[in-house]
Amino acid sequence: MLIDMNWLMPRSHFPPEDEKGRLLSYDKYNLLYEGRHEAVWGDLWDLADIEDNIDVVSTFFARIYNGKKLPMNWFKVVTSVYSDMVVGEPPRLMNPVGQTELDGIVNRSDLSVVLYNACNNFIQFGNAILKVRFVGTGSEPGSIIENVDPSIWFPVVNPDNVNEYSCHVLAWKFKEMVGSSVASLLRTEVHTAGAIDNHLYWMNGDEIDHEVELNISSKYINVPKHIETGVPYPLVFVVSNIKKRNDVYGISDYDSIENLVKELETRIIKVSSILDIHSRPAMTGPSSMLTTDMETGEETMRINGRFFAVNKDEDKPEYITWDGKLDSSFQEMDRLVSMIYAVTDLNPAAIGDFSGGAVASGSALRRLLLRTISHCNRIRVRFDQVLKRAIKAASILDVNGRIKNATVVELSIISWQDGLPSDDLENSMIEQTRANSGLTSRSSAIMRLDGCTREEADEEMERIKREAPPPQQWAKPVPMNGQEISNASKQGGIEKAPLMPDIVSTLKDIGYFKNNSG
């Protein structure tokens, strides 16, 4: 934990000693995500107990067996599923004031991709870092929101409250030709409320030697040492997962399943090795099957065909096999998979496994994924306020940079999507029921069904009215007295149909039913 800026003083080591453990864990999480599990678990492929008996048990292994790798990349599965459900379907960002400015920030930043990568970092490393900066050149000048690698983020916190950041330092090392030699340099950005301070340090191995001017590097010739942002808070925004007590950094979701996945892969590799041995087992038989090499004196067996001649008193040749008890291994693997699902709040249906039966409707799928959806909601809650502040900061930079039509955007609501497939039939029935019962307007129903704005929904309502067929015009009834009705019925002018009570009374008065029994 960093509580001051002394770690950037000359003769200090970079990265700081207190941060090395975190950075090493980031490297481990990255290897697990990439599926390079052999680089993390060196003992996973330790099958010396089998290799020591290769000559006796089987002739199958012509190479060292730990070259066989069967990684089950549950880490990538968990990361992808939650990122898909949280931000795979981009949130709807709408604001009554400054919609043009908001759309510009979203498009320039490619915000849907930025949020997806940030969500990956949140799950993988326990921390997602967003940064806002102003780009004054190019075809689309303006502010952008970008995702930052958590390994270059070094927060300085208040020792009395670790949740309060004094400043955010982004620091990374690089090498560049300076004069006639290759220099190792350390670049830092110190983000505080309303300002950014840029520094460059000359490195001697892992030790900071001294600070140098920014223009010593060709990449930073035009970078000012101090920048006033005009934003009342730092331009670095942090989204942290659940934290340990009095800790600055969030916990990776990988921590809870690392040992389970390791045990699962161990079981799979052990079963695979047993099946490999069984695929070419050793053989036993009478000694008459062996021939002696006259030069070496070694006894070998010639297998020229499928027929082996044996005498009555000799044992027949056969393969050496044993019961590998694989059923127990498969049962343990099933239990391990169930434990991974439980720990990660995943349901098999979330990864397309509907072995328990087909899902009847969208609401049934949501009930099935209740824990998974709740987990996604916890992630959205942590991103919601941070994204609102980042968008506001970006709009302030645009106003200060005098971008055309720029205005300060303060989002009150972000419409996050659930990432689940939409059941259009079920949703239409629900909206129709609500509209018919007066619980919602038809315009709002269209907005929810089609995912459109209020203006687009109103336009759709107007089109519906124009395309609707005109109401059918019914002829007005001609008043008739009782005698006229009687005459008309005799002439076939009245069809036999249910009659209104007042008409029935009139017909009784004139004796219609006596003369016309039908």
XYZ file of C-alpha atoms in Angstrom:
518
model
C 0.000 0.000 0.000
C 1.404 3.398 -1.032
C 0.665 6.351 1.255
C 3.079 8.977 -0.166
C 5.230 9.751 -3.218
C 8.592 8.774 -1.703
C 8.700 5.637 -3.849
C 9.507 7.866 -6.850
C 12.542 9.453 -5.197
C 16.067 8.775 -6.595
C 17.597 5.428 -5.544
C 14.154 3.955 -4.966
C 13.280 0.663 -6.625
C 10.566 0.343 -9.222
C 8.177 -1.285 -8.925
C 7.907 -0.603 -5.184
C 8.470 -3.583 -2.928
C 4.911 -3.394 -1.563
C 3.476 -3.726 -5.071
C 5.509 -6.664 -6.370
C 3.150 -9.291 -4.972
C 0.178 -7.703 -6.740
C 2.037 -7.460 -10.054
C 3.177 -11.097 -9.824
C -0.415 -12.186 -9.226
C -1.455 -10.212 -12.327
C 1.119 -12.132 -14.371
C -0.256 -15.406 -12.995
C -3.859 -14.466 -13.784
C -2.867 -13.539 -17.320
C -1.203 -16.929 -17.871
C -4.287 -18.713 -16.536
C -6.537 -16.699 -18.849
C -4.349 -17.548 -21.858
C -4.455 -21.268 -21.010
C -0.720 -21.524 -20.257
C -1.355 -23.430 -17.056
C 1.915 -25.367 -17.173
C 3.726 -22.062 -16.524
C 1.726 -21.550 -13.312
C 1.397 -25.089 -11.948
C 4.778 -26.680 -12.470
C 3.749 -29.827 -10.578
C 0.584 -30.464 -12.572
C 2.269 -32.790 -15.078
C 4.441 -34.610 -12.512
C 3.827 -38.218 -13.559
C 7.087 -39.698 -12.334
C 5.205 -42.595 -10.778
C 4.205 -43.719 -14.273
C 7.446 -42.799 -16.018
C 9.516 -44.895 -13.600
C 7.632 -48.007 -14.696
C 7.504 -47.317 -18.411
C 9.752 -50.263 -19.332
C 7.714 -52.679 -17.229
C 4.204 -51.378 -17.832
C 4.239 -50.263 -21.435
C 6.334 -49.419 -24.439
C 3.975 -46.602 -25.386
C 5.990 -43.719 -23.942
C 8.805 -42.881 -26.315
C 9.081 -39.342 -24.885
C 8.799 -37.657 -21.512
C 5.139 -37.819 -20.650
C 4.839 -34.375 -19.103
C 4.897 -33.011 -22.633
C 1.188 -33.916 -22.687
C -0.950 -30.921 -21.737
C -4.733 -30.874 -21.371
C -5.625 -27.424 -19.998
C -9.287 -26.862 -19.193
C -9.592 -23.098 -19.554
C -12.359 -22.430 -17.059
C -10.813 -19.032 -16.358
C -11.514 -17.770 -19.860
C -15.012 -19.283 -19.779
C -15.927 -17.501 -16.530
C -14.470 -14.205 -17.753
C -16.205 -14.354 -21.125
C -19.624 -15.363 -19.749
C -19.798 -12.520 -17.243
C -18.389 -9.929 -19.649
C -20.929 -11.024 -22.273
C -23.829 -10.772 -19.845
C -22.770 -7.451 -18.281
C -21.635 -5.406 -21.295
C -21.802 -7.734 -24.299
C -25.051 -5.926 -25.078
C -23.977 -2.254 -24.746
C -25.858 -0.123 -22.204
C -28.244 2.509 -23.528
C -26.948 5.993 -22.831
C -29.638 8.638 -23.291
C -29.834 12.125 -21.854
C -32.395 14.879 -22.489
C -29.573 17.463 -22.576
C -26.391 16.961 -24.594
C -27.281 13.806 -26.507
C -25.034 14.906 -29.405
C -22.106 15.375 -27.025
C -22.825 12.010 -25.398
C -22.927 10.228 -28.762
C -19.614 11.838 -29.705
C -17.883 10.544 -26.571
C -19.315 7.051 -27.078
C -18.303 6.869 -30.750
C -14.815 8.364 -30.356
C -14.043 6.042 -27.446
C -15.570 2.925 -29.021
C -17.110 2.649 -25.570
C -18.672 -0.801 -25.960
C -15.219 -2.351 -26.552
C -13.664 -0.297 -23.746
C -16.301 -1.488 -21.272
C -15.916 -5.116 -22.379
C -12.141 -5.024 -21.825
C -12.629 -3.233 -18.508
C -15.070 -5.926 -17.375
C -12.512 -8.585 -18.334
C -9.921 -6.821 -16.151
C -12.435 -6.514 -13.305
C -13.034 -10.279 -13.257
C -9.473 -11.314 -14.073
C -7.444 -8.907 -11.908
C -10.051 -7.596 -9.459
C -9.594 -4.021 -10.702
C -10.664 -2.145 -13.827
C -9.092 1.239 -14.586
C -10.689 3.813 -16.893
C -8.900 6.971 -17.984
C -10.276 10.088 -19.676
C -8.048 12.200 -21.899
C -8.426 14.902 -24.523
C -7.223 14.356 -28.093
C -6.849 17.739 -29.767
C -5.634 16.530 -33.149
C -6.870 14.149 -35.808
C -10.073 13.885 -37.795
C -12.249 13.677 -34.659
C -10.803 15.900 -31.929
C -12.360 15.526 -28.523
C -12.225 13.563 -25.296
C -12.132 9.774 -25.107
C -12.536 7.141 -22.403
C -10.008 4.313 -22.524
C -9.189 1.147 -20.629
C -5.880 1.048 -18.739
C -3.811 -2.001 -17.796
C -4.072 -2.349 -13.977
C -0.392 -3.321 -13.811
C 0.662 0.298 -14.512
C -1.720 1.744 -11.894
C -0.206 2.716 -8.543
C -2.721 4.456 -6.252
C -1.622 6.585 -3.321
C -4.198 6.370 -0.529
C -5.004 8.051 2.744
C -3.573 5.781 5.496
C -6.581 6.614 7.678
C -9.012 5.497 4.957
C -7.711 3.164 2.268
C -10.811 3.814 0.156
C -9.799 7.468 -0.252
C -7.301 8.069 -3.061
C -4.824 10.935 -2.677
C -3.735 10.545 -6.294
C -3.418 7.982 -9.059
C -0.004 7.321 -10.604
C 0.273 5.598 -13.975
C 3.861 4.397 -14.359
C 5.561 2.215 -16.949
C 9.105 1.476 -18.102
C 10.375 1.521 -21.668
C 13.645 1.652 -23.561
C 14.666 4.210 -26.158
C 17.802 5.222 -28.010
C 19.146 8.391 -26.387
C 22.296 9.658 -28.029
C 24.466 6.659 -28.791
C 23.106 4.339 -26.108
C 19.866 2.600 -25.206
C 18.356 4.222 -22.143
C 15.952 2.608 -19.698
C 13.322 5.209 -18.790
C 10.355 5.410 -16.423
C 7.348 7.492 -17.498
C 4.768 8.608 -14.936
C 1.451 10.457 -14.980
C 0.309 11.764 -11.604
C -3.444 12.386 -11.628
C -4.898 14.616 -8.930
C -8.137 16.591 -8.729
C -8.011 19.159 -11.535
C -4.450 18.455 -12.688
C -2.024 16.030 -14.334
C 1.742 16.117 -13.709
C 4.026 14.355 -16.196
C 7.498 13.091 -15.258
C 10.322 11.084 -16.827
C 13.026 9.251 -14.865
C 16.347 7.722 -15.864
C 16.547 4.135 -14.645
C 19.585 2.159 -13.565
C 18.285 -1.386 -13.707
C 15.326 -1.467 -11.307
C 16.524 1.641 -9.473
C 15.438 5.214 -10.183
C 18.588 7.223 -10.878
C 17.306 10.766 -11.439
C 14.526 12.752 -13.108
C 15.123 14.042 -16.641
C 13.287 16.431 -18.948
C 10.378 15.018 -20.920
C 11.830 16.169 -24.237
C 14.751 13.781 -23.831
C 12.388 11.217 -25.339
C 11.156 11.796 -28.874
C 7.691 10.546 -27.855
C 7.138 13.267 -25.259
C 8.658 16.378 -26.824
C 5.325 18.214 -26.898
C 3.972 16.915 -23.582
C 3.689 19.688 -20.946
C 4.963 19.006 -17.452
C 1.777 20.286 -15.779
C -1.781 20.309 -17.138
C -4.843 21.937 -15.590
C -7.845 19.784 -16.520
C -10.687 21.883 -15.139
C -12.314 18.700 -13.802
C -12.908 18.693 -10.024
C -11.646 15.125 -9.638
C -8.843 12.956 -11.136
C -9.221 11.658 -14.692
C -8.493 8.082 -13.558
C -11.518 6.046 -12.474
C -11.312 2.786 -10.544
C -13.796 -0.097 -10.473
C -12.756 -2.597 -7.803
C -14.130 -6.032 -7.044
C -14.829 -7.156 -3.481
C -11.878 -6.213 -1.268
C -10.203 -7.827 1.691
C -10.312 -6.000 4.996
C -8.236 -2.778 4.858
C -6.964 -3.576 1.371
C -6.680 -1.194 -1.568
C -7.145 -3.708 -4.368
C -10.059 -5.911 -5.377
C -9.971 -9.711 -5.299
C -9.744 -11.616 -8.571
C -12.551 -14.057 -9.328
C -9.822 -16.534 -10.298
C -8.705 -16.969 -6.680
C -11.803 -18.924 -5.695
C -11.528 -21.525 -8.464
C -7.779 -21.876 -8.998
C -7.335 -24.972 -6.811
C -10.536 -26.578 -8.110
C -9.464 -26.191 -11.738
C -5.995 -27.503 -10.929
C -7.454 -30.632 -9.312
C -9.835 -31.125 -12.239
C -6.999 -30.942 -14.761
C -4.939 -33.352 -12.662
C -7.776 -35.907 -12.729
C -8.226 -35.522 -16.484
C -4.517 -36.004 -17.192
C -4.308 -39.045 -14.903
C -7.286 -40.662 -16.635
C -5.785 -39.840 -20.019
C -2.484 -41.462 -19.031
C -4.266 -44.647 -17.923
C -6.161 -44.851 -21.199
C -2.925 -44.324 -23.128
C -1.273 -47.214 -21.292
C -4.284 -49.441 -21.947
C -4.150 -48.586 -25.640
C -0.839 -50.480 -25.944
C -0.363 -52.701 -22.902
C 2.492 -55.096 -22.162
C 2.257 -58.770 -23.090
C 3.000 -62.028 -21.265
C 3.439 -65.517 -22.703
C 5.692 -68.593 -22.901
C 9.439 -68.128 -23.250
C 9.326 -69.981 -26.560
C 7.953 -66.786 -28.111
C 11.297 -65.068 -27.519
C 14.301 -65.191 -29.811
C 17.887 -64.397 -28.847
C 19.905 -61.842 -30.782
C 23.224 -63.566 -31.545
C 25.168 -60.299 -31.511
C 23.780 -58.608 -28.406
C 22.411 -61.583 -26.511
C 19.129 -59.732 -25.890
C 15.882 -61.643 -25.998
C 13.172 -60.109 -28.183
C 9.773 -61.158 -29.438
C 8.951 -61.168 -33.114
C 5.367 -60.352 -33.970
C 5.005 -61.105 -37.651
C 1.307 -61.922 -37.561
C -1.671 -62.556 -35.324
C -0.993 -66.310 -34.789
C 1.147 -67.607 -31.914
C 1.928 -71.316 -31.795
C 2.046 -72.771 -28.259
C 2.364 -76.296 -26.892
C -0.083 -77.921 -24.499
C 2.069 -77.338 -21.459
C 2.715 -73.676 -22.318
C 0.706 -70.631 -21.273
C -1.027 -68.769 -24.047
C 0.177 -65.194 -24.739
C -2.009 -62.427 -23.345
C -1.962 -58.706 -22.533
C -1.393 -57.438 -19.015
C -4.375 -55.303 -18.018
C -5.819 -53.998 -14.771
C -8.923 -52.222 -13.575
C -8.121 -48.511 -13.544
C -11.175 -47.701 -11.356
C -12.022 -44.853 -13.720
C -15.626 -44.581 -12.544
C -14.440 -43.000 -9.303
C -12.340 -40.517 -11.255
C -15.269 -39.497 -13.422
C -17.482 -39.062 -10.352
C -14.865 -36.840 -8.746
C -14.593 -34.772 -11.929
C -18.362 -34.281 -11.933
C -18.226 -33.084 -8.326
C -15.384 -30.695 -9.117
C -17.323 -29.203 -12.028
C -20.371 -28.758 -9.774
C -18.199 -26.996 -7.199
C -16.813 -24.653 -9.871
C -20.358 -23.765 -10.906
C -21.323 -23.090 -7.282
C -18.277 -20.964 -6.459
C -18.534 -18.841 -9.614
C -22.352 -18.420 -9.423
C -22.605 -19.947 -12.889
C -25.375 -22.218 -14.100
C -24.659 -24.788 -16.848
C -27.306 -23.054 -18.971
C -25.110 -19.932 -18.996
C -22.557 -21.761 -21.153
C -25.141 -23.467 -23.341
C -25.496 -26.722 -21.384
C -29.206 -27.606 -21.403
C -28.720 -31.276 -20.515
C -31.295 -30.840 -17.758
C -33.996 -30.109 -20.346
C -35.039 -27.358 -22.720
C -36.073 -23.970 -21.329
C -39.713 -23.186 -22.049
C -39.572 -19.381 -22.022
C -37.479 -16.312 -21.349
C -38.814 -16.004 -17.798
C -37.946 -19.663 -17.156
C -34.382 -19.017 -18.337
C -34.121 -16.034 -15.994
C -35.264 -18.112 -13.028
C -32.712 -20.754 -13.979
C -29.936 -18.131 -14.100
C -30.994 -16.313 -10.933
C -27.593 -16.491 -9.201
C -25.712 -15.667 -12.399
C -27.918 -12.623 -13.027
C -27.449 -11.478 -9.416
C -23.677 -11.717 -9.857
C -23.923 -9.620 -13.031
C -25.996 -7.020 -11.185
C -23.266 -6.694 -8.549
C -20.762 -5.942 -11.305
C -23.076 -3.390 -12.952
C -23.594 -1.560 -9.659
C -19.833 -1.064 -9.359
C -19.509 0.199 -12.938
C -22.595 2.442 -12.942
C -21.458 5.462 -10.922
C -17.890 5.291 -12.245
C -19.088 5.411 -15.860
C -21.347 8.391 -15.125
C -18.418 10.325 -13.608
C -16.127 9.408 -16.504
C -18.659 10.632 -19.085
C -19.153 13.887 -17.177
C -15.375 14.418 -17.019
C -15.069 13.768 -20.759
C -17.801 16.313 -21.517
C -16.080 18.936 -19.324
C -12.845 18.414 -21.276
C -14.781 18.923 -24.524
C -16.293 22.162 -23.231
C -12.873 23.403 -22.103
C -11.403 22.323 -25.442
C -14.141 24.263 -27.296
C -15.418 21.299 -29.241
C -18.434 22.216 -31.373
C -21.813 21.645 -29.670
C -20.050 20.516 -26.494
C -21.997 20.662 -23.249
C -21.593 19.130 -19.814
C -23.403 15.776 -19.660
C -24.704 14.532 -16.325
C -26.299 11.122 -16.729
C -28.952 10.261 -14.175
C -29.723 6.739 -15.424
C -27.782 4.175 -17.458
C -30.004 1.500 -18.997
C -27.929 -1.648 -18.556
C -28.955 -4.727 -20.549
C -29.047 -8.256 -19.130
C -27.252 -9.902 -22.051
C -29.843 -12.688 -22.291
C -31.648 -13.612 -25.523
C -34.944 -11.785 -25.850
C -38.175 -13.793 -25.912
C -40.087 -11.486 -28.277
C -43.375 -13.385 -28.039
C -43.393 -13.381 -24.246
C -42.358 -9.718 -24.051
C -45.066 -8.709 -26.552
C -47.744 -10.487 -24.524
C -46.579 -8.784 -21.328
C -46.560 -5.317 -22.914
C -49.973 -5.902 -24.501
C -51.436 -6.922 -21.145
C -49.961 -3.878 -19.417
C -51.156 -1.492 -22.133
C -54.683 -2.935 -22.201
C -54.956 -2.717 -18.414
C -53.789 0.899 -18.395
C -50.518 0.208 -16.548
C -48.298 1.664 -19.289
C -48.560 3.777 -22.405
C -48.275 2.240 -25.848
C -45.356 4.543 -26.581
C -43.411 3.228 -23.556
C -44.263 -0.345 -24.568
C -42.770 0.262 -28.020
C -39.647 1.751 -26.418
C -39.090 -1.358 -24.307
C -39.855 -3.827 -27.087
C -37.829 -2.138 -29.843
C -35.159 -0.518 -27.688
C -35.799 2.916 -29.201
C -36.003 6.482 -27.916
C -39.185 8.339 -27.001
C -39.087 10.273 -30.282
C -38.689 7.096 -32.335
C -41.556 5.455 -30.432
C -43.834 8.453 -31.083
C -42.976 8.317 -34.796
C -43.852 4.619 -34.812
C -47.196 5.400 -33.155
C -47.978 7.932 -35.896
C -47.121 5.372 -38.604
C -49.395 2.825 -36.934
C -52.262 5.306 -36.936
C -51.739 6.166 -40.617
C -51.542 2.525 -41.707
C -54.502 1.330 -39.623
C -57.663 0.567 -41.728
C -60.525 3.091 -41.335
C -63.200 2.027 -38.844
C -66.165 0.221 -40.435
C -69.234 2.437 -40.852
C -72.529 0.810 -39.837
C -75.846 2.000 -41.288
C -78.130 3.709 -38.811
C -81.329 1.703 -38.039
C -84.530 3.014 -39.648
C -87.329 3.534 -37.080
C -90.248 1.147 -37.713
C -93.555 0.660 -35.932
C -95.011 -2.717 -35.076
C -97.155 -3.050 -38.228
C -94.191 -2.223 -40.469
C -92.093 -4.856 -38.750
C -94.872 -7.423 -39.203
C -95.238 -6.630 -42.890
C -91.497 -6.764 -43.409
C -91.202 -10.145 -41.751
C -93.967 -11.598 -43.939
C -92.059 -10.402 -46.978
C -88.780 -11.966 -45.706
C -87.214 -8.621 -44.827
C -86.252 -9.562 -41.276
C -83.681 -12.311 -40.749
C -84.074 -14.745 -37.912
C -81.598 -13.488 -35.390
C -81.479 -12.732 -31.677
C -83.728 -9.723 -31.019
C -83.403 -6.944 -28.513
C -85.877 -7.076 -25.573
C -87.793 -3.937 -26.697
C -88.317 -5.410 -30.170
C -89.555 -8.701 -28.690
C -92.105 -6.783 -26.591
C -93.399 -4.937 -29.650
C -93.796 -8.181 -31.609
C -95.801 -9.725 -28.788
C -98.167 -6.747 -28.793
C -99.056 -7.198 -32.476
C -99.431 -10.983 -32.197
C -96.389 -11.743 -34.351
C -95.472 -14.948 -32.553
C -99.039 -16.342 -32.930
C -99.004 -15.953 -36.707
C -95.331 -16.963 -37.142
C -94.509 -19.970 -34.990
C -90.987 -20.243 -36.537
